[in-house]
Short mmCIF file of C-alpha atoms and ligand atoms in Angstrom, two decimals:
data_model
loop_
_atom_site.label_atom_id
_atom_site.label_comp_id
_atom_site.label_asym_id
_atom_site.label_seq_id
_atom_site.Cartn_x
_atom_site.Cartn_y
_atom_site.Cartn_z
CA UNK Y 250 11.44 5.64 -14.44
CA UNK Y 251 8.68 2.79 -14.05
CA UNK Y 252 10.01 -0.40 -12.65
CA UNK Y 253 9.20 -4.01 -10.90
CA UNK Y 254 8.46 -4.01 -7.27
CA UNK Y 255 10.74 -6.93 -6.76
CA UNK Y 256 14.08 -4.57 -7.13
CA UNK Y 257 12.77 -2.12 -5.14
CA UNK Y 258 11.88 -4.63 -2.23
CA UNK Y 259 15.42 -6.50 -2.80
CA UNK Y 260 17.07 -3.19 -2.70
CA UNK Y 261 15.08 -2.38 0.38
CA UNK Y 262 15.90 -5.90 2.29
CA UNK Y 263 19.61 -5.20 1.55
CA UNK Y 264 19.66 -1.62 2.98
CA UNK Y 265 17.25 -2.83 6.21
CA UNK Y 266 14.53 -0.05 5.27
CA UNK Y 267 10.83 -0.27 4.29
CA UNK Y 268 8.99 1.26 1.45
CA UNK Y 269 5.46 2.73 1.81
CA UNK Y 270 2.93 2.19 -0.78
CA UNK Y 271 0.52 4.81 -0.79
CA UNK Y 272 -2.80 4.32 -2.52
CA UNK Y 273 -3.71 6.88 -5.23
CA UNK Y 274 -7.30 7.87 -6.97
CA UNK Y 275 -6.23 10.95 -8.92
CA UNK Y 276 -4.01 13.59 -10.39
CA UNK Y 277 -3.51 15.43 -7.05
CA UNK Y 278 -2.70 12.11 -5.04
CA UNK Y 279 -0.18 11.37 -7.38
CA UNK Y 280 1.47 14.64 -7.38
CA UNK Y 281 1.49 14.79 -3.59
CA UNK Y 282 3.68 10.97 -3.69
CA UNK Y 283 6.08 12.21 -6.31
CA UNK Y 284 6.70 15.54 -4.78
CA UNK Y 285 7.32 14.14 -1.37
CA UNK Y 286 9.87 11.25 -3.03
CA UNK Y 287 11.45 14.27 -4.76
CA UNK Y 288 11.86 16.09 -1.79
CA UNK Y 289 13.16 13.00 0.21
CA UNK Y 290 14.84 11.32 -2.46
CA UNK Y 291 12.75 8.07 -2.10
CA UNK Y 292 11.87 4.91 -4.31
CA UNK Y 293 8.03 5.08 -4.76
CA UNK Y 294 5.40 2.86 -5.13
CA UNK Y 295 1.96 3.99 -6.12
CA UNK Y 296 -0.91 1.75 -5.91
CA UNK Y 297 -4.30 1.63 -7.37
CA UNK Y 298 -7.22 -0.58 -5.88
CA UNK Y 299 -10.09 -1.76 -7.83
CA UNK Y 300 -11.92 0.82 -6.67
CA UNK Y 301 -9.21 3.49 -7.88
CA UNK Y 302 -9.63 2.01 -11.26
CA UNK Y 303 -12.91 2.50 -11.67
CA UNK Y 304 -13.15 5.86 -10.08
CA UNK Y 305 -10.21 7.28 -12.31
CA UNK Y 306 -10.84 5.09 -15.34
CA UNK Y 307 -8.03 3.06 -16.30
CA UNK Y 308 -6.76 5.32 -19.13
CA UNK Y 309 -6.86 7.93 -17.06
CA UNK Y 310 -4.77 6.43 -14.37
CA UNK Y 311 -2.40 4.51 -16.37
CA UNK Y 312 -1.25 8.35 -18.07
CA UNK Y 313 -1.49 10.12 -14.75
CA UNK Y 314 1.28 7.68 -13.79
CA UNK Y 315 3.58 8.08 -17.02
CA UNK Y 316 3.35 11.32 -16.75
CA UNK Y 317 4.76 11.03 -13.32
CA UNK Y 318 7.46 8.55 -14.39
CA UNK Y 319 7.97 11.00 -17.39
CA UNK Y 320 8.34 14.20 -14.85
CA UNK Y 321 10.66 12.38 -12.39
CA UNK Y 322 12.81 9.99 -14.60
CA UNK Y 323 15.37 10.00 -11.62
CA UNK Y 324 12.89 7.98 -8.94
CA UNK Y 325 12.38 4.34 -9.55
CA UNK Y 326 8.42 4.02 -9.15
CA UNK Y 327 6.32 0.95 -9.01
CA UNK Y 328 2.80 1.23 -10.29
CA UNK Y 329 0.92 -1.55 -8.04
CA UNK Y 330 -2.38 -3.20 -8.45
CA UNK Y 331 -3.77 -2.90 -4.71
CA UNK Y 332 -5.93 -6.06 -3.58
CA UNK Y 333 -6.33 -7.73 -6.97
CA UNK Y 334 -9.34 -9.88 -6.67
CA UNK Y 335 -9.10 -12.41 -9.39
CA UNK Y 336 -7.16 -13.47 -12.29
CA UNK Y 337 -8.79 -11.38 -14.56
CA UNK Y 338 -7.90 -8.18 -12.40
CA UNK Y 339 -4.48 -8.89 -11.86
CA UNK Y 340 -4.12 -9.67 -15.83
CA UNK Y 341 -5.88 -6.61 -17.14
CA UNK Y 342 -3.54 -4.64 -14.64
CA UNK Y 343 -0.21 -6.24 -16.29
CA UNK Y 344 -1.42 -5.61 -19.66
CA UNK Y 345 -2.09 -2.34 -18.85
CA UNK Y 346 1.38 -1.36 -17.85
CA UNK Y 347 1.13 -1.93 -14.15
CA UNK Y 348 4.83 -3.05 -13.02
CA UNK Y 349 3.54 -4.80 -9.75
CA UNK Y 350 0.24 -6.90 -8.84
CA UNK Y 351 -1.32 -8.05 -5.68
CA UNK Y 352 -3.31 -11.00 -6.08
CA UNK Y 353 -5.16 -11.64 -2.78
CA UNK Y 354 -6.53 -14.92 -3.10
CA UNK Y 355 -6.89 -15.24 0.93
CA UNK Y 356 -10.49 -14.00 -0.26
CA UNK Y 357 -12.88 -15.40 -2.86
CA UNK Y 358 -13.17 -12.93 -5.78
CA UNK Y 359 -16.25 -11.12 -4.05
CA UNK Y 360 -13.53 -9.36 -1.65
CA UNK Y 361 -15.01 -10.74 1.45
CA UNK Y 362 -15.41 -14.09 1.84
CA UNK Y 363 -12.70 -15.92 3.26
CA UNK Y 364 -11.39 -18.60 1.03
CA UNK Y 365 -9.18 -21.99 1.28
CA UNK Y 366 -5.65 -22.56 1.19
CA UNK Y 367 -5.91 -24.25 -1.97
CA UNK Y 368 -7.83 -21.94 -3.80
CA UNK Y 369 -5.34 -19.03 -2.82
CA UNK Y 370 -2.60 -21.19 -3.83
CA UNK Y 371 -4.37 -22.31 -7.24
CA UNK Y 372 -5.14 -18.45 -8.40
CA UNK Y 373 -1.99 -16.86 -6.99
CA UNK Y 374 0.22 -19.42 -8.81
CA UNK Y 375 -1.85 -18.49 -12.31
CA UNK Y 376 -1.19 -14.84 -11.76
CA UNK Y 377 2.21 -15.46 -10.95
CA UNK Y 378 3.02 -17.44 -14.02
CA UNK Y 379 1.09 -14.47 -15.92
CA UNK Y 380 3.05 -11.73 -14.09
CA UNK Y 381 6.58 -13.13 -14.01
CA UNK Y 382 6.57 -13.64 -18.08
CA UNK Y 383 6.26 -10.08 -18.38
CA UNK Y 384 8.62 -9.01 -15.66
CA UNK Y 385 5.73 -7.99 -13.06
CA UNK Y 386 6.07 -8.31 -9.58
CA UNK Y 387 3.53 -10.31 -7.59
CA UNK Y 388 2.05 -9.87 -3.79
CA UNK Y 389 0.15 -12.62 -2.50
CA UNK Y 390 -1.61 -12.77 1.01
CA UNK Y 391 -2.12 -15.63 3.50
CA UNK Y 392 -4.33 -15.00 6.34
CA UNK Y 393 -7.04 -12.68 6.49
CA UNK Y 394 -7.39 -8.67 7.46
CA UNK Y 395 -10.20 -7.62 9.27
CA UNK Y 396 -12.52 -4.56 8.97
CA UNK Y 397 -14.74 -4.28 5.64
CA UNK Y 398 -14.97 -0.31 5.99
CA UNK Y 399 -13.25 0.47 2.67
CA UNK Y 400 -15.40 -2.35 0.86
CA UNK Y 401 -12.57 -5.07 1.19
CA UNK Y 402 -12.29 -7.27 3.95
CA UNK Y 403 -13.49 -10.09 5.84
CA UNK Y 404 -15.22 -7.94 8.32
CA UNK Y 405 -14.04 -8.79 12.43
CA UNK Y 406 -11.65 -7.76 14.29
CA UNK Y 407 -8.72 -8.94 12.26
CA UNK Y 408 -7.79 -11.66 15.00
CA UNK Y 409 -9.61 -14.48 13.34
CA UNK Y 410 -7.68 -15.16 10.78
CA UNK Y 411 -4.31 -14.55 11.90
CA UNK Y 412 -1.14 -15.79 9.64
CA UNK Y 413 0.34 -18.97 10.19
CA UNK Y 414 4.20 -19.41 9.74
CA UNK Y 415 4.20 -22.95 8.69
CA UNK Y 416 1.02 -22.04 6.42
CA UNK Y 417 2.90 -18.77 5.20
CA UNK Y 418 5.86 -21.07 4.42
CA UNK Y 419 4.15 -23.82 2.29
CA UNK Y 420 2.12 -20.89 0.25
CA UNK Y 421 5.55 -19.09 -0.70
CA UNK Y 422 7.27 -22.39 -1.92
CA UNK Y 423 4.14 -23.63 -3.72
CA UNK Y 424 3.35 -19.89 -5.48
CA UNK Y 425 6.64 -18.10 -6.02
CA UNK Y 426 5.43 -14.90 -4.61
CA UNK Y 427 7.86 -12.02 -4.39
CA UNK Y 428 6.11 -10.60 -1.47
CA UNK Y 429 3.79 -11.62 1.10
CA UNK Y 430 0.78 -9.94 2.99
CA UNK Y 431 0.65 -11.06 6.19
CA UNK Y 432 -2.59 -10.73 8.48
CA UNK Y 433 -1.46 -9.83 12.50
CA UNK Y 434 -4.39 -7.94 13.67
CA UNK Y 435 -4.54 -4.72 11.57
CA UNK Y 436 -7.75 -3.84 9.26
CA UNK Y 437 -8.51 -1.30 6.59
CA UNK Y 438 -9.53 2.21 7.31
CA UNK Y 439 -9.73 4.40 10.32
CA UNK Y 440 -11.64 2.60 12.86
CA UNK Y 441 -8.83 0.10 13.72
CA UNK Y 442 -8.07 -0.34 17.58
CA UNK Y 443 -10.14 1.08 20.48
CA UNK Y 444 -7.51 1.90 22.52
CA UNK Y 445 -3.35 2.30 21.60
CA UNK Y 446 -2.78 -1.18 20.47
CA UNK Y 447 -0.86 -3.95 22.73
CA UNK Y 448 0.41 -7.47 21.76
CA UNK Y 449 -3.00 -8.69 22.69
CA UNK Y 450 -4.81 -6.61 19.61
CA UNK Y 451 -1.57 -6.36 17.20
CA UNK Y 452 0.59 -9.07 16.90
CA UNK Y 453 4.10 -8.00 16.26
CA UNK Y 454 5.38 -11.52 17.98
CA UNK Y 455 3.69 -13.12 15.12
CA UNK Y 456 4.88 -11.04 12.36
CA UNK Y 457 8.87 -11.91 13.98
CA UNK Y 458 7.80 -15.63 14.07
CA UNK Y 459 7.01 -15.60 10.15
CA UNK Y 460 10.18 -13.57 9.62
CA UNK Y 461 12.48 -16.21 11.58
CA UNK Y 462 10.77 -18.86 9.56
CA UNK Y 463 10.90 -17.14 6.15
CA UNK Y 464 13.92 -14.90 7.08
CA UNK Y 465 14.25 -14.18 3.32
CA UNK Y 466 10.97 -13.18 2.55
CA UNK Y 467 9.62 -9.20 1.68
CA UNK Y 468 6.71 -8.90 4.35
CA UNK Y 469 4.21 -6.48 3.45
CA UNK Y 470 1.99 -4.85 6.22
CA UNK Y 471 -1.49 -3.69 5.13
CA UNK Y 472 -3.74 -1.62 7.14
CA UNK Y 473 -0.86 0.48 8.23
CA UNK Y 474 -1.98 4.20 8.84
CA UNK Y 475 -1.12 5.56 12.07
CA UNK Y 476 -4.68 7.46 12.49
CA UNK Y 477 -2.68 10.21 14.09
CA UNK Y 478 -4.88 12.15 16.60
CA UNK Y 479 -3.33 15.47 14.86
CA UNK Y 480 -5.19 14.70 11.73
CA UNK Y 481 -8.49 13.35 13.36
CA UNK Y 482 -8.71 16.25 15.41
CA UNK Y 483 -8.43 19.04 12.24
CA UNK Y 484 -11.14 16.95 10.57
CA UNK Y 485 -13.34 17.21 13.88
CA UNK Y 486 -12.67 20.92 14.51
CA UNK Y 487 -13.71 21.89 10.99
CA UNK Y 488 -17.22 19.98 11.07
CA UNK Y 489 -16.27 16.38 10.88
CA UNK Y 490 -17.22 13.61 12.87
CA UNK Y 491 -14.79 11.01 13.59
CA UNK Y 492 -15.13 8.85 16.56
CA UNK Y 493 -12.03 8.21 18.84
CA UNK Y 494 -9.77 5.98 17.05
CA UNK Y 495 -6.25 4.34 17.01
CA UNK Y 496 -4.12 3.29 13.88
CA UNK Y 497 -0.85 1.30 14.04
CA UNK Y 498 2.06 3.31 15.61
CA UNK Y 499 5.02 4.17 13.53
CA UNK Y 500 7.19 2.42 16.02
CA UNK Y 501 5.69 -0.86 15.55
CA UNK Y 502 5.98 -0.53 12.03
CA UNK Y 503 9.83 0.19 12.61
CA UNK Y 504 9.76 -2.83 14.81
CA UNK Y 505 8.33 -4.78 11.75
CA UNK Y 506 10.57 -3.34 9.39
CA UNK Y 507 13.70 -4.38 11.41
CA UNK Y 508 11.99 -7.96 10.82
CA UNK Y 509 11.32 -8.39 7.15
CA UNK Y 510 8.83 -6.01 6.38
CA UNK Y 511 9.69 -4.04 3.23
CA UNK Y 512 6.36 -2.63 2.10
CA UNK Y 513 4.16 -0.65 4.31
CA UNK Y 514 0.31 -0.02 2.96
CA UNK Y 515 -0.62 3.61 3.65
CA UNK Y 516 -4.23 5.02 2.43
CA UNK Y 517 -6.20 6.29 5.55
CA UNK Y 518 -3.93 8.78 6.75
CA UNK Y 519 -3.53 10.68 3.42
CA UNK Y 520 -7.38 10.46 2.89
CA UNK Y 521 -7.35 12.13 6.67
CA UNK Y 522 -5.22 14.73 5.82
CA UNK Y 523 -6.70 15.68 2.34
CA UNK Y 524 -10.29 15.92 4.12
CA UNK Y 525 -9.03 17.82 7.12
CA UNK Y 526 -7.29 20.39 4.68
CA UNK Y 527 -10.41 20.80 2.32
CA UNK Y 528 -12.82 21.17 5.36
CA UNK Y 529 -10.45 23.73 6.97
CA UNK Y 530 -10.54 26.02 3.71
CA UNK Y 531 -14.47 25.67 3.27
CA UNK Y 532 -15.12 26.14 6.99
CA UNK Y 533 -12.79 29.14 7.31
CA UNK Y 534 -13.84 30.80 3.98
CA UNK Y 535 -17.04 29.40 3.24
CA UNK Y 536 -17.40 31.96 0.17
CA UNK Y 537 -14.38 29.87 -2.00
CA UNK Y 538 -15.87 27.65 -4.71
CA UNK Y 539 -12.85 27.59 -7.26
CA UNK Y 540 -11.57 23.88 -6.45
CA UNK Y 541 -7.89 25.01 -6.64
CA UNK Y 542 -8.45 26.86 -3.28
CA UNK Y 543 -9.10 23.47 -1.29
CA UNK Y 544 -7.34 21.09 -3.87
CA UNK Y 545 -3.62 22.47 -3.31
CA UNK Y 546 -4.12 22.53 0.62
CA UNK Y 547 -5.62 18.96 0.62
CA UNK Y 548 -2.47 18.06 -2.03
CA UNK Y 549 0.09 19.82 0.24
CA UNK Y 550 -1.37 18.10 3.34
CA UNK Y 551 -1.07 14.57 1.81
CA UNK Y 552 2.62 15.38 0.63
CA UNK Y 553 3.54 16.16 4.27
CA UNK Y 554 2.08 12.72 5.43
CA UNK Y 555 3.91 10.71 2.88
CA UNK Y 556 7.41 12.69 3.22
CA UNK Y 557 7.28 11.97 7.05
CA UNK Y 558 6.21 8.17 6.47
CA UNK Y 559 9.26 8.32 3.79
CA UNK Y 560 11.61 9.32 6.54
CA UNK Y 561 10.17 7.17 9.13
CA UNK Y 562 10.09 3.90 7.01
CA UNK Y 563 13.61 4.43 6.18
CA UNK Y 564 13.45 4.90 2.29
CA UNK Y 565 14.51 8.52 2.32
CA UNK Y 566 17.75 9.13 0.41
CA UNK Y 567 17.91 5.55 -1.14
CA UNK Y 568 16.24 6.62 -4.90
CA UNK Y 569 19.80 6.85 -6.65
CA UNK Y 570 21.35 3.96 -4.94
CA UNK Y 571 20.90 1.46 -8.14
CA UNK Y 572 19.84 1.62 -11.68
CA UNK Y 573 16.40 0.09 -12.46
CA UNK Y 574 16.33 -3.06 -14.23
CA UNK Y 575 14.06 -3.22 -17.37
CA UNK Y 576 11.31 -5.60 -17.07
CA UNK Y 577 12.23 -7.55 -20.11
CA UNK Y 578 15.40 -8.23 -18.21
CA UNK Y 579 13.72 -9.22 -14.94
CA UNK Y 580 11.24 -11.68 -17.11
CA UNK Y 581 14.23 -13.14 -18.70
CA UNK Y 582 15.97 -13.61 -15.48
CA UNK Y 583 12.48 -15.48 -14.11
CA UNK Y 584 12.63 -17.66 -16.69
CA UNK Y 585 16.24 -18.70 -16.01
CA UNK Y 586 15.30 -19.98 -12.80
O1 LIG O 844 -7.55 -1.44 0.47
C1 LIG O 844 -7.68 -0.67 0.86
C2 LIG O 844 -7.20 0.71 0.14
O2 LIG O 844 -7.52 1.37 1.57
C3 LIG O 844 -8.12 1.33 -0.93
O3 LIG O 844 -9.31 1.69 -0.56
O4 LIG O 844 -11.18 0.03 -1.98
O5 LIG O 844 -11.79 2.18 -1.01
O6 LIG O 844 -9.65 2.27 -2.85
P1 LIG O 844 -10.48 1.46 -1.84
P1 LIG O 845 -4.96 1.77 5.76
O1 LIG O 845 -6.58 1.66 5.81
O2 LIG O 845 -4.80 1.28 7.02
O3 LIG O 845 -4.38 2.91 5.14
O4 LIG O 845 -4.63 0.74 5.23
C1 LIG O 845 -4.30 0.96 3.50
C2 LIG O 845 -4.24 -0.44 2.54
O5 LIG O 845 -3.42 -1.77 3.31
C3 LIG O 845 -4.08 -0.51 1.73
O6 LIG O 845 -4.22 -1.88 0.87
ZN1 LIG O 846 -4.91 -3.31 2.08
#
């Protein structure tokens, strides 16, 4: 059943676990996530970036998601807009049937230029009003992630605009967001760190400070792929050319989860897993040309990564803990606040 993300995150906070939010662009990725969730009995957050929406075309993407909700009625499932760049993007997602949106007002609508605090508050307030009227959840962002690899981000190392706890508190109070993405030195894509990250580049101390200042707020970690060496090695073994690189170690994410992180965004690890599996098939059996011969192993490789993360983040086993609340009821509750 498609449900509001707020409910999943409230339940995650009660249970003290995190929920992975995995990006999708096509049918195989949606299938991989849903099968991993079924196997591990997990609540699900599926998210689509603007790039995904234009790649797959909104109607295809939405109907694939409806198929997932129909095929897995017992798994509470969120369809989330990742990195909405404007009110219009978020509104179109809400109108289409997404149950959660991210308004990333930390950047201007170009998705690259850091914005002012006032702009961020203003645009996020507008999205919150439109979303809550429909029972839809809103994730905001304060502070700016590094990297531009995936077409979204301000560039740099990610340490230029680390989230300030006081500003975060003011932002939550002024906007009424349901979840807050923070910047602690991570960035999108495969090239996050040039060595195993320590406290100088991955600011877990800052995350803990923000949690202590805002103990009730659901925090979101973006750029949370771990970029495992095994997945890099498979790609390189079969003709790929990845430079040595480090992601966010799972233990650091688990430390975050013990300190208020309820949503953990992962895309790159799944991209690596699928690409490695496809390269392997094409390298070992170059005579093959049926897309199913490489898409099936790719889907399976992604499923394994997702199931592993669901277990590591603690959401495994929690799909049946609660009854999904219809969006109309959620909307009425917001209106009564
Ligand atoms: O925001 C980053 C996600 O990995 C989505 O990337 O914009 O290339 O679809 P994308
Ligand atoms: P990764 O590139 O680390 O997977 O981050 C994904 C993300 O934050 C999507 O919003
Ligand atoms: Zn992100």
